[in-house]
Amino acid sequence: EPEVTQTPSHQVTQMGQEVILRCVPISNHLYFYWYRQILGQKVEFLVSFYNNEISEKSEIFDDQFSVERPDGSNFTLKIRSTKLEDSAMYFCASSRLGAPPDTQYFGPGTRLTVL
Amino acid sequence: AQRVTQPEKLLSVFKGAPVELKCNYSYSGSPELFWYVQYSRQRLQLLLRHISRESIKGFTADLNKGETSFHLKKPFAQEEDSAMYYCALGEGSNYKLTFGKGTLLTVNP
């Protein structure tokens, strides 16, 4: 069964550095999402992406964040200048359809640690 | 305002006992509700969704619009059901998921 993959599994970076988190969604999926989960807190929506553009973003997704689908397979989340509070588990998800609500399949996550 | 509330952070039952994980939501339109499960060291995966009205691994959940609830139930818990359970609401044109804080279910032998 196809799965969403994410790399790296763990990223450690210094505050102020740029990080790129990578995701390979399931191949015939059209909708892509990033979520994050700060330790001990709930999973929070960051951004959704469809047809090569952002379709919705949360308040968390400020100018420091960007997403890209550079080729036909990868979906990346870039944090331009990391802050301590960006330390979290970042999950990528994809679905075949947006509406009616289709199942979102999640990747295993990337644990980002900002020192 | 919290849109999805899971009042129990932890729930512990014995094997064979019934289990109910509570979820309440706040949404003005027709809600699309899901239960996701995360077993130890595994990814989040869909357990069930209200629109399909199916039973997965013995779990069922009924949408009660009057009580704005979508509680997850299983009549006889198994040890392998021990996991983190998240209730989620699908919102917006792309049905972004708004999650509750999750309930950690432990089924004791």
mmCIF file with all atom_site columns, N, CA and C in Angstrom, chain A residues 3-5 31 33 35 37 40-45 48-50 55-58 91 95 97-108, chain B residues 1-4 9 32-34 36 38 41-46 49-51 84 86 90-102:
data_model
loop_
_atom_site.group_PDB
_atom_site.id
_atom_site.type_symbol
_atom_site.label_atom_id
_atom_site.label_alt_id
_atom_site.label_comp_id
_atom_site.label_asym_id
_atom_site.label_entity_id
_atom_site.label_seq_id
_atom_site.pdbx_PDB_ins_code
_atom_site.Cartn_x
_atom_site.Cartn_y
_atom_site.Cartn_z
_atom_site.occupancy
_atom_site.B_iso_or_equiv
_atom_site.pdbx_formal_charge
_atom_site.auth_seq_id
_atom_site.auth_comp_id
_atom_site.auth_asym_id
_atom_site.auth_atom_id
_atom_site.pdbx_PDB_model_num
ATOM 1   N N  . GLU A 1 3   ? 2.438   4.873  0.684  1.00 0.00 ? 3   GLU A N  1
ATOM 2   C CA . GLU A 1 3   ? 2.479   5.673  1.906  1.00 0.00 ? 3   GLU A CA 1
ATOM 3   C C  . GLU A 1 3   ? 3.104   7.028  1.626  1.00 0.00 ? 3   GLU A C  1
ATOM 4   N N  . VAL A 1 4   ? 2.771   7.979  2.467  1.00 0.00 ? 4   VAL A N  1
ATOM 5   C CA . VAL A 1 4   ? 3.437   9.277  2.445  1.00 0.00 ? 4   VAL A CA 1
ATOM 6   C C  . VAL A 1 4   ? 4.775   9.115  3.165  1.00 0.00 ? 4   VAL A C  1
ATOM 7   N N  . THR A 1 5   ? 5.826   9.624  2.565  1.00 0.00 ? 5   THR A N  1
ATOM 8   C CA . THR A 1 5   ? 7.137   9.547  3.219  1.00 0.00 ? 5   THR A CA 1
ATOM 9   C C  . THR A 1 5   ? 7.628   10.952 3.530  1.00 0.00 ? 5   THR A C  1
ATOM 10  N N  . TYR A 1 31  ? -4.178  16.843 -3.171 1.00 0.00 ? 31  TYR A N  1
ATOM 11  C CA . TYR A 1 31  ? -4.239  17.820 -2.091 1.00 0.00 ? 31  TYR A CA 1
ATOM 12  C C  . TYR A 1 31  ? -3.158  17.490 -1.087 1.00 0.00 ? 31  TYR A C  1
ATOM 13  N N  . TYR A 1 33  ? -0.959  18.765 2.558  1.00 0.00 ? 33  TYR A N  1
ATOM 14  C CA . TYR A 1 33  ? -1.123  19.507 3.808  1.00 0.00 ? 33  TYR A CA 1
ATOM 15  C C  . TYR A 1 33  ? 0.135   19.384 4.652  1.00 0.00 ? 33  TYR A C  1
ATOM 16  N N  . TYR A 1 35  ? 0.964   19.838 8.837  1.00 0.00 ? 35  TYR A N  1
ATOM 17  C CA . TYR A 1 35  ? 0.494   20.033 10.200 1.00 0.00 ? 35  TYR A CA 1
ATOM 18  C C  . TYR A 1 35  ? 1.714   20.006 11.107 1.00 0.00 ? 35  TYR A C  1
ATOM 19  N N  . GLN A 1 37  ? 2.893   19.474 15.462 1.00 0.00 ? 37  GLN A N  1
ATOM 20  C CA . GLN A 1 37  ? 2.480   19.145 16.823 1.00 0.00 ? 37  GLN A CA 1
ATOM 21  C C  . GLN A 1 37  ? 3.623   19.480 17.766 1.00 0.00 ? 37  GLN A C  1
ATOM 22  N N  . GLY A 1 40  ? 3.354   17.740 23.574 1.00 0.00 ? 40  GLY A N  1
ATOM 23  C CA . GLY A 1 40  ? 2.334   17.877 24.608 1.00 0.00 ? 40  GLY A CA 1
ATOM 24  C C  . GLY A 1 40  ? 1.096   18.628 24.165 1.00 0.00 ? 40  GLY A C  1
ATOM 25  N N  . GLN A 1 41  ? 1.123   19.102 22.905 1.00 0.00 ? 41  GLN A N  1
ATOM 26  C CA . GLN A 1 41  ? -0.030  19.868 22.430 1.00 0.00 ? 41  GLN A CA 1
ATOM 27  C C  . GLN A 1 41  ? -0.709  19.128 21.276 1.00 0.00 ? 41  GLN A C  1
ATOM 28  N N  . LYS A 1 42  ? -1.761  19.727 20.765 1.00 0.00 ? 42  LYS A N  1
ATOM 29  C CA . LYS A 1 42  ? -2.505  19.024 19.729 1.00 0.00 ? 42  LYS A CA 1
ATOM 30  C C  . LYS A 1 42  ? -1.904  19.248 18.345 1.00 0.00 ? 42  LYS A C  1
ATOM 31  N N  . VAL A 1 43  ? -2.310  18.408 17.433 1.00 0.00 ? 43  VAL A N  1
ATOM 32  C CA . VAL A 1 43  ? -1.894  18.551 16.046 1.00 0.00 ? 43  VAL A CA 1
ATOM 33  C C  . VAL A 1 43  ? -2.598  19.778 15.462 1.00 0.00 ? 43  VAL A C  1
ATOM 34  N N  . GLU A 1 44  ? -1.809  20.667 14.836 1.00 0.00 ? 44  GLU A N  1
ATOM 35  C CA . GLU A 1 44  ? -2.372  21.924 14.323 1.00 0.00 ? 44  GLU A CA 1
ATOM 36  C C  . GLU A 1 44  ? -2.144  22.028 12.817 1.00 0.00 ? 44  GLU A C  1
ATOM 37  N N  . PHE A 1 45  ? -3.136  22.479 12.126 1.00 0.00 ? 45  PHE A N  1
ATOM 38  C CA . PHE A 1 45  ? -3.050  22.715 10.686 1.00 0.00 ? 45  PHE A CA 1
ATOM 39  C C  . PHE A 1 45  ? -2.140  23.901 10.398 1.00 0.00 ? 45  PHE A C  1
ATOM 40  N N  . SER A 1 48  ? -2.623  24.181 3.430  1.00 0.00 ? 48  SER A N  1
ATOM 41  C CA . SER A 1 48  ? -3.052  23.204 2.425  1.00 0.00 ? 48  SER A CA 1
ATOM 42  C C  . SER A 1 48  ? -2.654  23.724 1.051  1.00 0.00 ? 48  SER A C  1
ATOM 43  N N  . PHE A 1 49  ? -2.467  22.810 0.133  1.00 0.00 ? 49  PHE A N  1
ATOM 44  C CA . PHE A 1 49  ? -1.870  23.145 -1.173 1.00 0.00 ? 49  PHE A CA 1
ATOM 45  C C  . PHE A 1 49  ? -2.557  22.327 -2.237 1.00 0.00 ? 49  PHE A C  1
ATOM 46  N N  . TYR A 1 50  ? -3.002  23.017 -3.282 1.00 0.00 ? 50  TYR A N  1
ATOM 47  C CA . TYR A 1 50  ? -3.687  22.330 -4.379 1.00 0.00 ? 50  TYR A CA 1
ATOM 48  C C  . TYR A 1 50  ? -3.424  23.078 -5.665 1.00 0.00 ? 50  TYR A C  1
ATOM 49  N N  . SER A 1 55  ? -3.976  26.855 -0.823 1.00 0.00 ? 55  SER A N  1
ATOM 50  C CA . SER A 1 55  ? -5.422  27.042 -0.818 1.00 0.00 ? 55  SER A CA 1
ATOM 51  C C  . SER A 1 55  ? -5.910  27.591 0.522  1.00 0.00 ? 55  SER A C  1
ATOM 52  N N  . GLU A 1 56  ? -5.190  27.267 1.581  1.00 0.00 ? 56  GLU A N  1
ATOM 53  C CA . GLU A 1 56  ? -5.549  27.812 2.880  1.00 0.00 ? 56  GLU A CA 1
ATOM 54  C C  . GLU A 1 56  ? -4.330  27.746 3.787  1.00 0.00 ? 56  GLU A C  1
ATOM 55  N N  . LYS A 1 57  ? -4.213  28.730 4.673  1.00 0.00 ? 57  LYS A N  1
ATOM 56  C CA . LYS A 1 57  ? -3.127  28.694 5.654  1.00 0.00 ? 57  LYS A CA 1
ATOM 57  C C  . LYS A 1 57  ? -3.627  29.201 6.986  1.00 0.00 ? 57  LYS A C  1
ATOM 58  N N  . SER A 1 58  ? -2.966  28.760 8.031  1.00 0.00 ? 58  SER A N  1
ATOM 59  C CA . SER A 1 58  ? -3.374  29.165 9.370  1.00 0.00 ? 58  SER A CA 1
ATOM 60  C C  . SER A 1 58  ? -2.576  30.394 9.798  1.00 0.00 ? 58  SER A C  1
ATOM 61  N N  . PHE A 1 91  ? 4.086   17.110 10.347 1.00 0.00 ? 91  PHE A N  1
ATOM 62  C CA . PHE A 1 91  ? 3.478   16.029 9.582  1.00 0.00 ? 91  PHE A CA 1
ATOM 63  C C  . PHE A 1 91  ? 3.021   16.545 8.222  1.00 0.00 ? 91  PHE A C  1
ATOM 64  N N  . SER A 1 95  ? -4.236  13.869 0.218  1.00 0.00 ? 95  SER A N  1
ATOM 65  C CA . SER A 1 95  ? -5.503  13.204 -0.064 1.00 0.00 ? 95  SER A CA 1
ATOM 66  C C  . SER A 1 95  ? -5.774  13.281 -1.553 1.00 0.00 ? 95  SER A C  1
ATOM 67  N N  . LEU A 1 97  ? -8.752  13.681 -2.985 1.00 0.00 ? 97  LEU A N  1
ATOM 68  C CA . LEU A 1 97  ? -9.723  14.741 -3.217 1.00 0.00 ? 97  LEU A CA 1
ATOM 69  C C  . LEU A 1 97  ? -9.716  15.695 -2.047 1.00 0.00 ? 97  LEU A C  1
ATOM 70  N N  . GLY A 1 98  ? -10.275 16.880 -2.257 1.00 0.00 ? 98  GLY A N  1
ATOM 71  C CA . GLY A 1 98  ? -10.456 17.790 -1.123 1.00 0.00 ? 98  GLY A CA 1
ATOM 72  C C  . GLY A 1 98  ? -11.855 17.639 -0.587 1.00 0.00 ? 98  GLY A C  1
ATOM 73  N N  . ALA A 1 99  ? -12.819 17.983 -1.440 1.00 0.00 ? 99  ALA A N  1
ATOM 74  C CA . ALA A 1 99  ? -14.211 17.873 -1.051 1.00 0.00 ? 99  ALA A CA 1
ATOM 75  C C  . ALA A 1 99  ? -14.945 17.027 -2.076 1.00 0.00 ? 99  ALA A C  1
ATOM 76  N N  . PRO A 1 100 ? -15.796 16.087 -1.756 1.00 0.00 ? 100 PRO A N  1
ATOM 77  C CA . PRO A 1 100 ? -16.166 15.768 -0.367 1.00 0.00 ? 100 PRO A CA 1
ATOM 78  C C  . PRO A 1 100 ? -14.951 15.261 0.394  1.00 0.00 ? 100 PRO A C  1
ATOM 79  N N  . PRO A 1 101 ? -14.953 15.361 1.679  1.00 0.00 ? 101 PRO A N  1
ATOM 80  C CA . PRO A 1 101 ? -13.733 15.102 2.436  1.00 0.00 ? 101 PRO A CA 1
ATOM 81  C C  . PRO A 1 101 ? -13.200 13.698 2.208  1.00 0.00 ? 101 PRO A C  1
ATOM 82  N N  . ASP A 1 102 ? -12.038 13.644 1.688  1.00 0.00 ? 102 ASP A N  1
ATOM 83  C CA . ASP A 1 102 ? -11.376 12.382 1.424  1.00 0.00 ? 102 ASP A CA 1
ATOM 84  C C  . ASP A 1 102 ? -10.401 12.112 2.562  1.00 0.00 ? 102 ASP A C  1
ATOM 85  N N  . THR A 1 103 ? -10.033 10.875 2.717  1.00 0.00 ? 103 THR A N  1
ATOM 86  C CA . THR A 1 103 ? -9.104  10.517 3.777  1.00 0.00 ? 103 THR A CA 1
ATOM 87  C C  . THR A 1 103 ? -7.772  11.207 3.560  1.00 0.00 ? 103 THR A C  1
ATOM 88  N N  . GLN A 1 104 ? -7.266  11.825 4.605  1.00 0.00 ? 104 GLN A N  1
ATOM 89  C CA . GLN A 1 104 ? -5.910  12.364 4.545  1.00 0.00 ? 104 GLN A CA 1
ATOM 90  C C  . GLN A 1 104 ? -4.960  11.305 5.094  1.00 0.00 ? 104 GLN A C  1
ATOM 91  N N  . TYR A 1 105 ? -3.937  11.009 4.302  1.00 0.00 ? 105 TYR A N  1
ATOM 92  C CA . TYR A 1 105 ? -2.935  10.040 4.706  1.00 0.00 ? 105 TYR A CA 1
ATOM 93  C C  . TYR A 1 105 ? -1.709  10.793 5.202  1.00 0.00 ? 105 TYR A C  1
ATOM 94  N N  . PHE A 1 106 ? -1.271  10.414 6.389  1.00 0.00 ? 106 PHE A N  1
ATOM 95  C CA . PHE A 1 106 ? -0.193  11.142 7.036  1.00 0.00 ? 106 PHE A CA 1
ATOM 96  C C  . PHE A 1 106 ? 1.150   10.446 6.869  1.00 0.00 ? 106 PHE A C  1
ATOM 97  N N  . GLY A 1 107 ? 2.183   11.259 6.789  1.00 0.00 ? 107 GLY A N  1
ATOM 98  C CA . GLY A 1 107 ? 3.533   10.736 6.843  1.00 0.00 ? 107 GLY A CA 1
ATOM 99  C C  . GLY A 1 107 ? 3.944   10.474 8.273  1.00 0.00 ? 107 GLY A C  1
ATOM 100 N N  . PRO A 1 108 ? 5.129   9.909  8.479  1.00 0.00 ? 108 PRO A N  1
ATOM 101 C CA . PRO A 1 108 ? 5.584   9.560  9.826  1.00 0.00 ? 108 PRO A CA 1
ATOM 102 C C  . PRO A 1 108 ? 6.040   10.761 10.639 1.00 0.00 ? 108 PRO A C  1
ATOM 103 N N  . ALA B 2 1   ? -11.642 29.837 19.895 1.00 0.00 ? 1   ALA B N  1
ATOM 104 C CA . ALA B 2 1   ? -12.582 28.905 20.538 1.00 0.00 ? 1   ALA B CA 1
ATOM 105 C C  . ALA B 2 1   ? -12.250 27.486 20.093 1.00 0.00 ? 1   ALA B C  1
ATOM 106 N N  . GLN B 2 2   ? -12.305 26.577 21.050 1.00 0.00 ? 2   GLN B N  1
ATOM 107 C CA . GLN B 2 2   ? -11.969 25.203 20.722 1.00 0.00 ? 2   GLN B CA 1
ATOM 108 C C  . GLN B 2 2   ? -13.065 24.608 19.893 1.00 0.00 ? 2   GLN B C  1
ATOM 109 N N  . ARG B 2 3   ? -12.724 24.077 18.755 1.00 0.00 ? 3   ARG B N  1
ATOM 110 C CA . ARG B 2 3   ? -13.728 23.479 17.896 1.00 0.00 ? 3   ARG B CA 1
ATOM 111 C C  . ARG B 2 3   ? -13.917 22.000 18.176 1.00 0.00 ? 3   ARG B C  1
ATOM 112 N N  . VAL B 2 4   ? -12.892 21.353 18.647 1.00 0.00 ? 4   VAL B N  1
ATOM 113 C CA . VAL B 2 4   ? -12.964 19.927 18.948 1.00 0.00 ? 4   VAL B CA 1
ATOM 114 C C  . VAL B 2 4   ? -12.442 19.708 20.364 1.00 0.00 ? 4   VAL B C  1
ATOM 115 N N  . LYS B 2 9   ? -7.805  13.225 28.824 1.00 0.00 ? 9   LYS B N  1
ATOM 116 C CA . LYS B 2 9   ? -6.438  13.120 28.305 1.00 0.00 ? 9   LYS B CA 1
ATOM 117 C C  . LYS B 2 9   ? -5.981  11.664 28.357 1.00 0.00 ? 9   LYS B C  1
ATOM 118 N N  . GLU B 2 32  ? -17.971 17.424 9.222  1.00 0.00 ? 32  GLU B N  1
ATOM 119 C CA . GLU B 2 32  ? -17.345 16.200 8.723  1.00 0.00 ? 32  GLU B CA 1
ATOM 120 C C  . GLU B 2 32  ? -16.378 15.761 9.805  1.00 0.00 ? 32  GLU B C  1
ATOM 121 N N  . LEU B 2 33  ? -16.646 14.648 10.421 1.00 0.00 ? 33  LEU B N  1
ATOM 122 C CA . LEU B 2 33  ? -15.866 14.236 11.591 1.00 0.00 ? 33  LEU B CA 1
ATOM 123 C C  . LEU B 2 33  ? -15.139 12.932 11.362 1.00 0.00 ? 33  LEU B C  1
ATOM 124 N N  . PHE B 2 34  ? -13.983 12.847 11.973 1.00 0.00 ? 34  PHE B N  1
ATOM 125 C CA . PHE B 2 34  ? -13.089 11.714 11.802 1.00 0.00 ? 34  PHE B CA 1
ATOM 126 C C  . PHE B 2 34  ? -12.518 11.306 13.154 1.00 0.00 ? 34  PHE B C  1
ATOM 127 N N  . TYR B 2 36  ? -8.901  9.618  14.200 1.00 0.00 ? 36  TYR B N  1
ATOM 128 C CA . TYR B 2 36  ? -7.586  9.142  13.807 1.00 0.00 ? 36  TYR B CA 1
ATOM 129 C C  . TYR B 2 36  ? -6.957  8.437  15.012 1.00 0.00 ? 36  TYR B C  1
ATOM 130 N N  . GLN B 2 38  ? -3.172  6.803  16.584 1.00 0.00 ? 38  GLN B N  1
ATOM 131 C CA . GLN B 2 38  ? -1.718  6.729  16.461 1.00 0.00 ? 38  GLN B CA 1
ATOM 132 C C  . GLN B 2 38  ? -1.207  5.690  17.447 1.00 0.00 ? 38  GLN B C  1
ATOM 133 N N  . ARG B 2 41  ? 4.836   4.600  18.091 1.00 0.00 ? 41  ARG B N  1
ATOM 134 C CA . ARG B 2 41  ? 5.862   4.672  17.064 1.00 0.00 ? 41  ARG B CA 1
ATOM 135 C C  . ARG B 2 41  ? 5.331   4.535  15.634 1.00 0.00 ? 41  ARG B C  1
ATOM 136 N N  . GLN B 2 42  ? 4.061   4.766  15.459 1.00 0.00 ? 42  GLN B N  1
ATOM 137 C CA . GLN B 2 42  ? 3.501   4.694  14.105 1.00 0.00 ? 42  GLN B CA 1
ATOM 138 C C  . GLN B 2 42  ? 2.883   6.041  13.729 1.00 0.00 ? 42  GLN B C  1
ATOM 139 N N  . ARG B 2 43  ? 2.529   6.164  12.495 1.00 0.00 ? 43  ARG B N  1
ATOM 140 C CA . ARG B 2 43  ? 1.962   7.412  12.007 1.00 0.00 ? 43  ARG B CA 1
ATOM 141 C C  . ARG B 2 43  ? 0.487   7.518  12.344 1.00 0.00 ? 43  ARG B C  1
ATOM 142 N N  . LEU B 2 44  ? -0.020  8.715  12.249 1.00 0.00 ? 44  LEU B N  1
ATOM 143 C CA . LEU B 2 44  ? -1.457  8.935  12.373 1.00 0.00 ? 44  LEU B CA 1
ATOM 144 C C  . LEU B 2 44  ? -2.164  8.206  11.239 1.00 0.00 ? 44  LEU B C  1
ATOM 145 N N  . GLN B 2 45  ? -3.212  7.500  11.561 1.00 0.00 ? 45  GLN B N  1
ATOM 146 C CA . GLN B 2 45  ? -3.969  6.825  10.515 1.00 0.00 ? 45  GLN B CA 1
ATOM 147 C C  . GLN B 2 45  ? -5.459  6.947  10.812 1.00 0.00 ? 45  GLN B C  1
ATOM 148 N N  . LEU B 2 46  ? -6.216  6.995  9.734  1.00 0.00 ? 46  LEU B N  1
ATOM 149 C CA . LEU B 2 46  ? -7.653  7.132  9.886  1.00 0.00 ? 46  LEU B CA 1
ATOM 150 C C  . LEU B 2 46  ? -8.235  5.861  10.484 1.00 0.00 ? 46  LEU B C  1
ATOM 151 N N  . ARG B 2 49  ? -14.633 7.506  9.794  1.00 0.00 ? 49  ARG B N  1
ATOM 152 C CA . ARG B 2 49  ? -15.186 8.805  9.471  1.00 0.00 ? 49  ARG B CA 1
ATOM 153 C C  . ARG B 2 49  ? -16.694 8.687  9.504  1.00 0.00 ? 49  ARG B C  1
ATOM 154 N N  . HIS B 2 50  ? -17.348 9.710  9.946  1.00 0.00 ? 50  HIS B N  1
ATOM 155 C CA . HIS B 2 50  ? -18.785 9.575  10.177 1.00 0.00 ? 50  HIS B CA 1
ATOM 156 C C  . HIS B 2 50  ? -19.543 9.381  8.865  1.00 0.00 ? 50  HIS B C  1
ATOM 157 N N  . ILE B 2 51  ? -18.997 9.904  7.790  1.00 0.00 ? 51  ILE B N  1
ATOM 158 C CA . ILE B 2 51  ? -19.741 9.874  6.524  1.00 0.00 ? 51  ILE B CA 1
ATOM 159 C C  . ILE B 2 51  ? -19.889 8.439  6.002  1.00 0.00 ? 51  ILE B C  1
ATOM 160 N N  . MET B 2 84  ? -3.056  6.383  21.002 1.00 0.00 ? 84  MET B N  1
ATOM 161 C CA . MET B 2 84  ? -3.548  7.756  21.119 1.00 0.00 ? 84  MET B CA 1
ATOM 162 C C  . MET B 2 84  ? -4.662  7.926  20.094 1.00 0.00 ? 84  MET B C  1
ATOM 163 N N  . TYR B 2 86  ? -7.382  10.555 18.270 1.00 0.00 ? 86  TYR B N  1
ATOM 164 C CA . TYR B 2 86  ? -7.675  11.956 17.995 1.00 0.00 ? 86  TYR B CA 1
ATOM 165 C C  . TYR B 2 86  ? -8.988  12.076 17.236 1.00 0.00 ? 86  TYR B C  1
ATOM 166 N N  . GLY B 2 90  ? -13.306 18.188 9.852  1.00 0.00 ? 90  GLY B N  1
ATOM 167 C CA . GLY B 2 90  ? -12.880 18.650 8.533  1.00 0.00 ? 90  GLY B CA 1
ATOM 168 C C  . GLY B 2 90  ? -13.546 19.975 8.220  1.00 0.00 ? 90  GLY B C  1
ATOM 169 N N  . GLU B 2 91  ? -12.744 20.999 7.891  1.00 0.00 ? 91  GLU B N  1
ATOM 170 C CA . GLU B 2 91  ? -13.291 22.347 7.665  1.00 0.00 ? 91  GLU B CA 1
ATOM 171 C C  . GLU B 2 91  ? -12.726 22.959 6.399  1.00 0.00 ? 91  GLU B C  1
ATOM 172 N N  . GLY B 2 92  ? -13.474 23.878 5.858  1.00 0.00 ? 92  GLY B N  1
ATOM 173 C CA . GLY B 2 92  ? -12.948 24.661 4.745  1.00 0.00 ? 92  GLY B CA 1
ATOM 174 C C  . GLY B 2 92  ? -13.083 23.924 3.421  1.00 0.00 ? 92  GLY B C  1
ATOM 175 N N  . SER B 2 93  ? -12.721 24.619 2.359  1.00 0.00 ? 93  SER B N  1
ATOM 176 C CA . SER B 2 93  ? -12.902 24.059 1.021  1.00 0.00 ? 93  SER B CA 1
ATOM 177 C C  . SER B 2 93  ? -12.013 22.847 0.780  1.00 0.00 ? 93  SER B C  1
ATOM 178 N N  . ASN B 2 94  ? -10.894 22.769 1.459  1.00 0.00 ? 94  ASN B N  1
ATOM 179 C CA . ASN B 2 94  ? -10.009 21.623 1.313  1.00 0.00 ? 94  ASN B CA 1
ATOM 180 C C  . ASN B 2 94  ? -10.033 20.706 2.525  1.00 0.00 ? 94  ASN B C  1
ATOM 181 N N  . TYR B 2 95  ? -11.004 20.919 3.373  1.00 0.00 ? 95  TYR B N  1
ATOM 182 C CA . TYR B 2 95  ? -11.210 20.065 4.538  1.00 0.00 ? 95  TYR B CA 1
ATOM 183 C C  . TYR B 2 95  ? -9.945  19.878 5.350  1.00 0.00 ? 95  TYR B C  1
ATOM 184 N N  . LYS B 2 96  ? -9.317  21.016 5.698  1.00 0.00 ? 96  LYS B N  1
ATOM 185 C CA . LYS B 2 96  ? -8.242  20.937 6.672  1.00 0.00 ? 96  LYS B CA 1
ATOM 186 C C  . LYS B 2 96  ? -8.822  20.311 7.938  1.00 0.00 ? 96  LYS B C  1
ATOM 187 N N  . LEU B 2 97  ? -7.979  19.593 8.636  1.00 0.00 ? 97  LEU B N  1
ATOM 188 C CA . LEU B 2 97  ? -8.431  18.922 9.849  1.00 0.00 ? 97  LEU B CA 1
ATOM 189 C C  . LEU B 2 97  ? -8.101  19.759 11.076 1.00 0.00 ? 97  LEU B C  1
ATOM 190 N N  . THR B 2 98  ? -9.096  19.929 11.921 1.00 0.00 ? 98  THR B N  1
ATOM 191 C CA . THR B 2 98  ? -8.890  20.544 13.231 1.00 0.00 ? 98  THR B CA 1
ATOM 192 C C  . THR B 2 98  ? -8.998  19.425 14.251 1.00 0.00 ? 98  THR B C  1
ATOM 193 N N  . PHE B 2 99  ? -7.906  19.201 14.950 1.00 0.00 ? 99  PHE B N  1
ATOM 194 C CA . PHE B 2 99  ? -7.828  18.065 15.861 1.00 0.00 ? 99  PHE B CA 1
ATOM 195 C C  . PHE B 2 99  ? -8.170  18.449 17.283 1.00 0.00 ? 99  PHE B C  1
ATOM 196 N N  . GLY B 2 100 ? -8.686  17.473 18.027 1.00 0.00 ? 100 GLY B N  1
ATOM 197 C CA . GLY B 2 100 ? -8.747  17.608 19.471 1.00 0.00 ? 100 GLY B CA 1
ATOM 198 C C  . GLY B 2 100 ? -7.382  17.303 20.047 1.00 0.00 ? 100 GLY B C  1
ATOM 199 N N  . LYS B 2 101 ? -7.274  17.420 21.352 1.00 0.00 ? 101 LYS B N  1
ATOM 200 C CA . LYS B 2 101 ? -5.973  17.223 22.003 1.00 0.00 ? 101 LYS B CA 1
ATOM 201 C C  . LYS B 2 101 ? -5.604  15.757 22.129 1.00 0.00 ? 101 LYS B C  1
ATOM 202 N N  . GLY B 2 102 ? -6.548  14.877 21.881 1.00 0.00 ? 102 GLY B N  1
ATOM 203 C CA . GLY B 2 102 ? -6.234  13.459 21.920 1.00 0.00 ? 102 GLY B CA 1
ATOM 204 C C  . GLY B 2 102 ? -6.507  12.821 23.272 1.00 0.00 ? 102 GLY B C  1
#
